[in-house]
PDB file of C-alpha atoms in Angstrom:
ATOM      1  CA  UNK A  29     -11.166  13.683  10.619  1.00 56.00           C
ATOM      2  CA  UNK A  30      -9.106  14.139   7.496  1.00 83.00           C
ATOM      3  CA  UNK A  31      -7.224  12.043   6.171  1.00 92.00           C
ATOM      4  CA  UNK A  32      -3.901  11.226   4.185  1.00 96.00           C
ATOM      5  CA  UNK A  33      -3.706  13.916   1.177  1.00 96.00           C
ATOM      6  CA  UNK A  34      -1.423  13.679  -1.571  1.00 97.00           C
ATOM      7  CA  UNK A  35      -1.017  16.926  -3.925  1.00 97.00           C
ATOM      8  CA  UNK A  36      -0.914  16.935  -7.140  1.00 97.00           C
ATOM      9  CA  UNK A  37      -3.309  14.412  -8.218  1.00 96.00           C
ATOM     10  CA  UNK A  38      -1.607  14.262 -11.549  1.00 97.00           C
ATOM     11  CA  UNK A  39       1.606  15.158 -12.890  1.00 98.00           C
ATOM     12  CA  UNK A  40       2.462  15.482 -16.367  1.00 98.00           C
ATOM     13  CA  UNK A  41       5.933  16.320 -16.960  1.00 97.00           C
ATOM     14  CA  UNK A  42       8.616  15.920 -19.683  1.00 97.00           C
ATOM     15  CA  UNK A  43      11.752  13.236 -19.752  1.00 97.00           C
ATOM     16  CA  UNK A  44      14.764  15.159 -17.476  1.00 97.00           C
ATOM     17  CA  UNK A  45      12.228  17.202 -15.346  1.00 98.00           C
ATOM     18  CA  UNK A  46      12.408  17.709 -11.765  1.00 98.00           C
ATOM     19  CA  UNK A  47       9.316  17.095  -9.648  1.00 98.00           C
ATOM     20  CA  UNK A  48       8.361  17.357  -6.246  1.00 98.00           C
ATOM     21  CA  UNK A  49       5.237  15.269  -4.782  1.00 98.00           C
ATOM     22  CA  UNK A  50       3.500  16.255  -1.579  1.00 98.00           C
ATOM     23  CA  UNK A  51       2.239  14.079   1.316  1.00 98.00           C
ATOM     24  CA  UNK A  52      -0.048  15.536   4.264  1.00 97.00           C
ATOM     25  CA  UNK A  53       0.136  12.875   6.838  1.00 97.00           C
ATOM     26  CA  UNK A  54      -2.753  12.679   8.883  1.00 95.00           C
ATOM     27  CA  UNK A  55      -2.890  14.793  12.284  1.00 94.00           C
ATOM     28  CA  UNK A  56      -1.015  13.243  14.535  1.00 92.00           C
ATOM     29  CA  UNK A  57       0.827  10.220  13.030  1.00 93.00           C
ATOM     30  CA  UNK A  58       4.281  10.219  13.430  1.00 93.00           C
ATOM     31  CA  UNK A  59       5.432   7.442  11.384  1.00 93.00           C
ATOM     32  CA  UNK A  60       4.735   8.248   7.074  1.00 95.00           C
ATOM     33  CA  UNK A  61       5.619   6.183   4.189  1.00 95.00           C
ATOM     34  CA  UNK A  62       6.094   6.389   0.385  1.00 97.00           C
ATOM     35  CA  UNK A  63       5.129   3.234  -2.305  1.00 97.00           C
ATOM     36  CA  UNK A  64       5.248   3.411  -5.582  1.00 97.00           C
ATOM     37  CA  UNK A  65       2.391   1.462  -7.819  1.00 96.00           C
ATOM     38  CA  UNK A  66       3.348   0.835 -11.616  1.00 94.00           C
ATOM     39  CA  UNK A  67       0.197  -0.411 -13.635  1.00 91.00           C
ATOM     40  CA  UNK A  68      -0.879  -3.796 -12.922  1.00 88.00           C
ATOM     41  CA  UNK A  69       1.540  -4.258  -9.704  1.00 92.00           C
ATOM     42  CA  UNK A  70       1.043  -4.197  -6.081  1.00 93.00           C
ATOM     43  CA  UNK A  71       2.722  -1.164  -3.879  1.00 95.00           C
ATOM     44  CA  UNK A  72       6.448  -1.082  -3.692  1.00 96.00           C
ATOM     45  CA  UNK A  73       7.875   0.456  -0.618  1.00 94.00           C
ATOM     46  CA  UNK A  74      10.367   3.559  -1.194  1.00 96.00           C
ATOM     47  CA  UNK A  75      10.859   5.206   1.856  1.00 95.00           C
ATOM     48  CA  UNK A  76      10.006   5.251   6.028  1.00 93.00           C
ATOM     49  CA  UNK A  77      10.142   8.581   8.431  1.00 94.00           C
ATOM     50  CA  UNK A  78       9.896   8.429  11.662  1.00 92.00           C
ATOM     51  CA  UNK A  79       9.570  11.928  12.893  1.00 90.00           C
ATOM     52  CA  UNK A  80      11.267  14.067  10.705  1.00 93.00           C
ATOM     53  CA  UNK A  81      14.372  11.662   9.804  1.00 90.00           C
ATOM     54  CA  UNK A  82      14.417   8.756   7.310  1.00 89.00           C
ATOM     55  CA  UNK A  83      14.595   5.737   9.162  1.00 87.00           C
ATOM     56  CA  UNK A  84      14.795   3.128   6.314  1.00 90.00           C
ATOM     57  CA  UNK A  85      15.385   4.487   2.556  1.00 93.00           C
ATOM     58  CA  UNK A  86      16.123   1.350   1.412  1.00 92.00           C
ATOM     59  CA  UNK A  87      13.605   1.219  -1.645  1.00 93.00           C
ATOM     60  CA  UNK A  88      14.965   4.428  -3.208  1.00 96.00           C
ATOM     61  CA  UNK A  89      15.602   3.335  -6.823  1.00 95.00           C
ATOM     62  CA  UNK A  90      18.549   5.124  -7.312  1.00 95.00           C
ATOM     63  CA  UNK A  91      20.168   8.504  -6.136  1.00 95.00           C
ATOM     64  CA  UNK A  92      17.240  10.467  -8.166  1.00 97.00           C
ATOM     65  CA  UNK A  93      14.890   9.954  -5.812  1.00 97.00           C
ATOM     66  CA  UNK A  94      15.054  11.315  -2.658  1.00 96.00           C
ATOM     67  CA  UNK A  95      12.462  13.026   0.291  1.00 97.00           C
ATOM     68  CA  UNK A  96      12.394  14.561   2.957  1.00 96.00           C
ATOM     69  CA  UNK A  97      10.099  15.743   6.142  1.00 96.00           C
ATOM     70  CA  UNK A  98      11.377  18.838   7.938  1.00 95.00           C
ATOM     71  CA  UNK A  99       9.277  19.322  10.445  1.00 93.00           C
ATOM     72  CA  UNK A 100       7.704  15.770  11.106  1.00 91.00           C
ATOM     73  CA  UNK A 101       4.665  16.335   9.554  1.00 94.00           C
ATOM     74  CA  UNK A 102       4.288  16.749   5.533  1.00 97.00           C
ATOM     75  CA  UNK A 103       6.438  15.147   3.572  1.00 98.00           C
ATOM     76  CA  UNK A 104       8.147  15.724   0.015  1.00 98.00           C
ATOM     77  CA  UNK A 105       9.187  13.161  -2.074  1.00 98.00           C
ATOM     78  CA  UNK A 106      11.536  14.779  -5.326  1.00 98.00           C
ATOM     79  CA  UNK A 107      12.673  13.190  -8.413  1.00 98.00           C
ATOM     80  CA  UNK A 108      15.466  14.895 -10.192  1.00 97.00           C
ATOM     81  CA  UNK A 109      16.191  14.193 -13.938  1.00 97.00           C
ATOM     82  CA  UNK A 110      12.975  11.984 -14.671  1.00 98.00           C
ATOM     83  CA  UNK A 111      12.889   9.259 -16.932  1.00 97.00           C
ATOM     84  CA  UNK A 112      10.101   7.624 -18.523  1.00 96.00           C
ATOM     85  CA  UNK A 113      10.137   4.212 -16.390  1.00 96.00           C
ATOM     86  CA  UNK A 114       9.317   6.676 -13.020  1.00 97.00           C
ATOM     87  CA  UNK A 115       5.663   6.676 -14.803  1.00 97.00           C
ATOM     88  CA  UNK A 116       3.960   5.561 -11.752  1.00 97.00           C
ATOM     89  CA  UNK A 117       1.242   6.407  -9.431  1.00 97.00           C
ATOM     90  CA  UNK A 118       3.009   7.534  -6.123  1.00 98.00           C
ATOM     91  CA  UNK A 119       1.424   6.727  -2.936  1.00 97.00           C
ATOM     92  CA  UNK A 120       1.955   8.308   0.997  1.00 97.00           C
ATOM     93  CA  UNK A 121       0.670   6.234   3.742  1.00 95.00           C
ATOM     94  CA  UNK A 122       0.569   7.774   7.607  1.00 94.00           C
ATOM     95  CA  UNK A 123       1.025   5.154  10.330  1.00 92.00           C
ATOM     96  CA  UNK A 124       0.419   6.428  14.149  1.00 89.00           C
ATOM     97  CA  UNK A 125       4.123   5.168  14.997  1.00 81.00           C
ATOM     98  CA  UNK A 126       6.069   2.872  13.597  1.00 73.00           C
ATOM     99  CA  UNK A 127       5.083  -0.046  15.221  1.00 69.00           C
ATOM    100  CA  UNK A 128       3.392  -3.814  14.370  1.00 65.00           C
ATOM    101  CA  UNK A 129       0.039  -3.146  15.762  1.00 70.00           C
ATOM    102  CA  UNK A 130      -0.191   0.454  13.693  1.00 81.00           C
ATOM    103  CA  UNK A 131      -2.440  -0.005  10.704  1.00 85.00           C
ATOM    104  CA  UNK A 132      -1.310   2.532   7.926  1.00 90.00           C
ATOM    105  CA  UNK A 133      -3.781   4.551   5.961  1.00 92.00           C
ATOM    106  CA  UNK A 134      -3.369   5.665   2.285  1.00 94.00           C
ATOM    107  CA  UNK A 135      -3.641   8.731   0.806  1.00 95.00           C
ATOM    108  CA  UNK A 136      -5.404   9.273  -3.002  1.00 94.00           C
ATOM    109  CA  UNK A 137      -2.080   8.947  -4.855  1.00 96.00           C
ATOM    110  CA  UNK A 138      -0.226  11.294  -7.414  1.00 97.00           C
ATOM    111  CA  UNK A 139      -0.066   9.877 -10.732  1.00 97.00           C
ATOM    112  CA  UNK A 140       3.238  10.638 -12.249  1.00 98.00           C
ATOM    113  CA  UNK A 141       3.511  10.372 -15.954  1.00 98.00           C
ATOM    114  CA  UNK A 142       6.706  11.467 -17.759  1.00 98.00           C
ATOM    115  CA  UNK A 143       7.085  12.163 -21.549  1.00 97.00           C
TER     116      UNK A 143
ATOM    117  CA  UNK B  21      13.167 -10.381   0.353  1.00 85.00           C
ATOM    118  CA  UNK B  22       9.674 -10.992   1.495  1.00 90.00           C
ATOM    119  CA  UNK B  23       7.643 -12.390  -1.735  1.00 94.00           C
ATOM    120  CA  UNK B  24       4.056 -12.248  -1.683  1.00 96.00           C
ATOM    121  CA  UNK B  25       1.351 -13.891  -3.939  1.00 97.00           C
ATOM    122  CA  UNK B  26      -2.320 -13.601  -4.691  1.00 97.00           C
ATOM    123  CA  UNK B  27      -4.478 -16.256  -6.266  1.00 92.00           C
ATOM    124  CA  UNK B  28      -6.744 -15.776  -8.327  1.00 92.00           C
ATOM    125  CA  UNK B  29      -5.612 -12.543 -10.150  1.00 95.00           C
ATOM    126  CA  UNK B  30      -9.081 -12.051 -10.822  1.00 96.00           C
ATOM    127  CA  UNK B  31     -12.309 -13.895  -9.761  1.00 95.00           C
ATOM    128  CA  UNK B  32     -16.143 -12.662 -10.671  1.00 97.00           C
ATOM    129  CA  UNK B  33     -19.010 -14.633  -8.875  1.00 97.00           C
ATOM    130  CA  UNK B  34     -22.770 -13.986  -8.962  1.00 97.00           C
ATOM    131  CA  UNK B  35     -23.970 -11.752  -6.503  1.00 97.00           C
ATOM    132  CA  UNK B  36     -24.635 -13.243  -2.908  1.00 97.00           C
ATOM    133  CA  UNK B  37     -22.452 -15.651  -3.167  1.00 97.00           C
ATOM    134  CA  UNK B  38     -19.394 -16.435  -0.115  1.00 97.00           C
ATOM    135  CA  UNK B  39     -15.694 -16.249  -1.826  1.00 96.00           C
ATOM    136  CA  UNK B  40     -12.097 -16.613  -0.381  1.00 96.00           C
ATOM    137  CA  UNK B  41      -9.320 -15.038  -1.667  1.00 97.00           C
ATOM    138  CA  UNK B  42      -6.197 -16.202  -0.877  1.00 97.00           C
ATOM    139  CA  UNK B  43      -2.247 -14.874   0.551  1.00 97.00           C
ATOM    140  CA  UNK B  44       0.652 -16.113   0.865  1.00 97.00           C
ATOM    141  CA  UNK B  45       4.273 -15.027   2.042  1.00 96.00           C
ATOM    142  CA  UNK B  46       7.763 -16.472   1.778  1.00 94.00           C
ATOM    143  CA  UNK B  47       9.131 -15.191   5.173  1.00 90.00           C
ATOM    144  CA  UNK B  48       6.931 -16.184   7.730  1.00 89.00           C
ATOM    145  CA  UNK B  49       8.730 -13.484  10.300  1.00 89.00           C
ATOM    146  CA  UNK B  50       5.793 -10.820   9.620  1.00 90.00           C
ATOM    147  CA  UNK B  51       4.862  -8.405  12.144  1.00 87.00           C
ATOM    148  CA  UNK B  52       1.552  -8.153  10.680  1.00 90.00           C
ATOM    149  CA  UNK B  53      -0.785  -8.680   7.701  1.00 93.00           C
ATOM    150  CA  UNK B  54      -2.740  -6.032   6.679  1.00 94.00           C
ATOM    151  CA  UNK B  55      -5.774  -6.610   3.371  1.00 97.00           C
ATOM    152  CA  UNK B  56      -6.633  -3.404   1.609  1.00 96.00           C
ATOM    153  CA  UNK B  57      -9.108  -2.574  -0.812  1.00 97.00           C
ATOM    154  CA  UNK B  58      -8.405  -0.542  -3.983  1.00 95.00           C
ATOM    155  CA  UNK B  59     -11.023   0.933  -6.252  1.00 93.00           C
ATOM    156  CA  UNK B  60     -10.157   1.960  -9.920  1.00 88.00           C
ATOM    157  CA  UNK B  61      -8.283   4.765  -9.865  1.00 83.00           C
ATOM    158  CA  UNK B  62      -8.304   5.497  -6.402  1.00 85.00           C
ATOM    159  CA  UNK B  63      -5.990   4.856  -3.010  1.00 88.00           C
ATOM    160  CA  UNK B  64      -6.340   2.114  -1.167  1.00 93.00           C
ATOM    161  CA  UNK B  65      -8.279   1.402   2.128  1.00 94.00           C
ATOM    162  CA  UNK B  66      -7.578  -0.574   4.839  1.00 93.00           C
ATOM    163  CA  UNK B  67      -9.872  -3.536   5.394  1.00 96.00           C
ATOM    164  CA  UNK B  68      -8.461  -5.475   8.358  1.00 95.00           C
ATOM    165  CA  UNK B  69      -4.937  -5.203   9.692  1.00 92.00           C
ATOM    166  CA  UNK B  70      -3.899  -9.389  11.816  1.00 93.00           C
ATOM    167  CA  UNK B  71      -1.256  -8.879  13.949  1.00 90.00           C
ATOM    168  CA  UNK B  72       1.283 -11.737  14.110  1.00 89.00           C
ATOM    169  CA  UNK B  73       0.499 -13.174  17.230  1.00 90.00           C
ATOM    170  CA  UNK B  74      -3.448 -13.197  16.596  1.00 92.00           C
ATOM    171  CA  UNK B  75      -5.332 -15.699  13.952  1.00 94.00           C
ATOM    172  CA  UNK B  76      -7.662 -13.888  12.432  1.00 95.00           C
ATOM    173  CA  UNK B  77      -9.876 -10.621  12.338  1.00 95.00           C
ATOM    174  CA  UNK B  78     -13.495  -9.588  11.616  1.00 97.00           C
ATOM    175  CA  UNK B  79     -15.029  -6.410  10.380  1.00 96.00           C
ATOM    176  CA  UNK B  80     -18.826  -6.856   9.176  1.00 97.00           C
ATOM    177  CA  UNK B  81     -19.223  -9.346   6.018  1.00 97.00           C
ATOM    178  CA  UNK B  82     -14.835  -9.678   6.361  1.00 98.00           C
ATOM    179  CA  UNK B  83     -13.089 -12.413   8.019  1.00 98.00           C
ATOM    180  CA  UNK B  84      -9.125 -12.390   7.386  1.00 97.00           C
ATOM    181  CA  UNK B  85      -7.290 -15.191   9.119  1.00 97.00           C
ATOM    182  CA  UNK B  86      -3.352 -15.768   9.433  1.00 96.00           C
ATOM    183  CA  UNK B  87      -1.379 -18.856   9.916  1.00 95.00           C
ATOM    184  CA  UNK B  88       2.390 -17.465   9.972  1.00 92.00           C
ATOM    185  CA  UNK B  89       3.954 -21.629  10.199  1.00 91.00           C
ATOM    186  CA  UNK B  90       2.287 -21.874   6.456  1.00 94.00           C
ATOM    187  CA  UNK B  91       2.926 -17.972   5.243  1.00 95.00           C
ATOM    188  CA  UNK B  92      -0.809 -17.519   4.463  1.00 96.00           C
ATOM    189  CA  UNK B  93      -3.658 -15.594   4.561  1.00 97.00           C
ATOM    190  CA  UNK B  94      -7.430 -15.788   3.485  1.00 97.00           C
ATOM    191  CA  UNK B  95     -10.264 -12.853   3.538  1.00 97.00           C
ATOM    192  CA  UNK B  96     -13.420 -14.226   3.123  1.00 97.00           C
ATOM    193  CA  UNK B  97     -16.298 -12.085   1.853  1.00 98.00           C
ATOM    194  CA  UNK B  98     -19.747 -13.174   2.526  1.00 98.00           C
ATOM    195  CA  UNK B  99     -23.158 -12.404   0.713  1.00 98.00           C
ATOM    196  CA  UNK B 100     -20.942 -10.540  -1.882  1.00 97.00           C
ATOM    197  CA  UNK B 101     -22.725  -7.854  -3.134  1.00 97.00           C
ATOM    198  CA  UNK B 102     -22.017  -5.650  -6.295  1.00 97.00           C
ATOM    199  CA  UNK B 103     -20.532  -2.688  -4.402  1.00 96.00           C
ATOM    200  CA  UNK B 104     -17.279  -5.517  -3.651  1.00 97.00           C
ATOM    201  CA  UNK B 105     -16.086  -5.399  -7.030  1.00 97.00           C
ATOM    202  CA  UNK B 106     -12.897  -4.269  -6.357  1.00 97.00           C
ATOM    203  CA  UNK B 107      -8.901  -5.046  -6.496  1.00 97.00           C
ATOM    204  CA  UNK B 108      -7.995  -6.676  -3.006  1.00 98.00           C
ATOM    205  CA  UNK B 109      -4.455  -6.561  -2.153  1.00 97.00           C
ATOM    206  CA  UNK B 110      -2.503  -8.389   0.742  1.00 97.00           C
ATOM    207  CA  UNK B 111       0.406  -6.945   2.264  1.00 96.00           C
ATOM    208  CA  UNK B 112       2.808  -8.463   5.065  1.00 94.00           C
ATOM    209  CA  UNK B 113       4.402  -6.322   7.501  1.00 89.00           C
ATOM    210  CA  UNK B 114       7.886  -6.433   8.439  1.00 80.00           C
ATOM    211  CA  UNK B 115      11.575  -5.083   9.017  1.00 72.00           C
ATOM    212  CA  UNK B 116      10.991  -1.134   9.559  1.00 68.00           C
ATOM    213  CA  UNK B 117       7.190  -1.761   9.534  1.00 74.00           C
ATOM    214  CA  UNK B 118       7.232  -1.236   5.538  1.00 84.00           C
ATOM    215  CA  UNK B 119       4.627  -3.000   3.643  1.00 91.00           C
ATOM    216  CA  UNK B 120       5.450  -5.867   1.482  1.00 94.00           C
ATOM    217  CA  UNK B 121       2.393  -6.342  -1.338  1.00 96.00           C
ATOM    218  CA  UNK B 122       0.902  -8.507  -3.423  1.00 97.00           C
ATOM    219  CA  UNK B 123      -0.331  -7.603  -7.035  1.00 96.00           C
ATOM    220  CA  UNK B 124      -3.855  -8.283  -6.077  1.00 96.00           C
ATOM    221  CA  UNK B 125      -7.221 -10.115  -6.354  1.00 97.00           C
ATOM    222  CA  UNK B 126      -9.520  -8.230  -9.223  1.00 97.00           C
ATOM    223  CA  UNK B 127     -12.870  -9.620  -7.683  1.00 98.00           C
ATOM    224  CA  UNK B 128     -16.274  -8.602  -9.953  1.00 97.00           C
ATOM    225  CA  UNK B 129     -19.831  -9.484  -8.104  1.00 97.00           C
ATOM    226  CA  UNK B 130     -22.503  -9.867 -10.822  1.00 97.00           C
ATOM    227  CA  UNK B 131     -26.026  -8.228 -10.171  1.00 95.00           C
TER     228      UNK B 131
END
């Protein structure tokens, strides 16, 4: 089946631009994630849904950054007022709850990089 | 806050060869350990996902084992073949299920 699909791949933009990133979970999963890679790094964690509320936000940055998931399924993750240090490649993961024995799967990422 | 290291950062050995590559974690109260393959450029993939209360996993040529009392974690790859070269990354799972990472083995397998 499909899997986790992220959209754009790439995102140019310029320094105090708002973007929006998408996440298409896979089918099914209830439980979504967003991590945030900077070059050289491992994932950073940003943001847990269960369902269509945010159960733990606690890796937001700041109050730029924020997402949402409406209706359980995709997800949007929107920066407001960009800065250059947000360069990063943004990656969604899909879980099928939130639970220990639920391995989560990756989408391709969206590679943000702001001018 | 969960810390998590990988050692080497990068490791090449001639194909066919066994290798470990090694994990470890600071806070030992993990749900799970999960090792994930990344590929240049590309999202990652899930190799083999230990759950706390098991010591270790295997998937084909993979073996991952977990001993939580010493906050570690080895994959071991054998008959590595050129098609491994890869990044490896750990990542321990805890609190609301996130994912806590490491930066990640660069392994190369020489033809």
């Amino acid at each position: 089946g499909a899997g986790v699909s992220q959209t754009p791949s790439n995102k140019v933009t310029e320094k105090g631009k708002y973007v929006e990133l998408r996440c298409d979970p896979i089918s099914g999963h209830t439980a979504l994630y967003w991590y945030r890679q900077s070059l050289g790094q491992g994932p950073e964690f940003l943001i847990y849904f269960q369902g269509t509320g945010a159960a733990d936000d606690s890796g937001l940055p700041n109050d730029r950054f924020f997402a949402v998931r409406p209706e359980g399924s995709v997800s949007t993750l929107k920066i407001q007022r960009t800065e250059r240090g947000d360069s990063a490649v943004y990656l969604c993961a899909s879980s099928l709850s939130g639970g220990q024995s639920y391995e989560q799967y990756f989408g391709p990422g969206t590679r943000l990089t702001v001018t | 806050k969960q810390e998590v290291t990988q050692i080497p950062a990068a490791l090449s050995v001639p194909e066919g060869e066994n290798l470990v590559l090694n994990c470890s974690f600071t806070d030992s109260a993990i749900y799970n350990l999960q090792w994930f393959r990344q590929d240049p450029g590309k999202g990652l993939t899930s190799l083999l996902l230990i759950q706390s209360s098991q010591r270790e996993q295997t998937s084909g040529r993979l073996n991952a084992s977990l001993d939580k009392s010493s906050g570690r974690s080895t994959l071991y790859i054998a008959a590595s073949q050129p098609g491994d070269s890869a990044t490896y990354l750990c990542a321990a799972g805890a609190g609301s299920y996130q994912l806590t990472f490491g930066k990640g083995t660069k392994l190369s397998v020489i033809p």
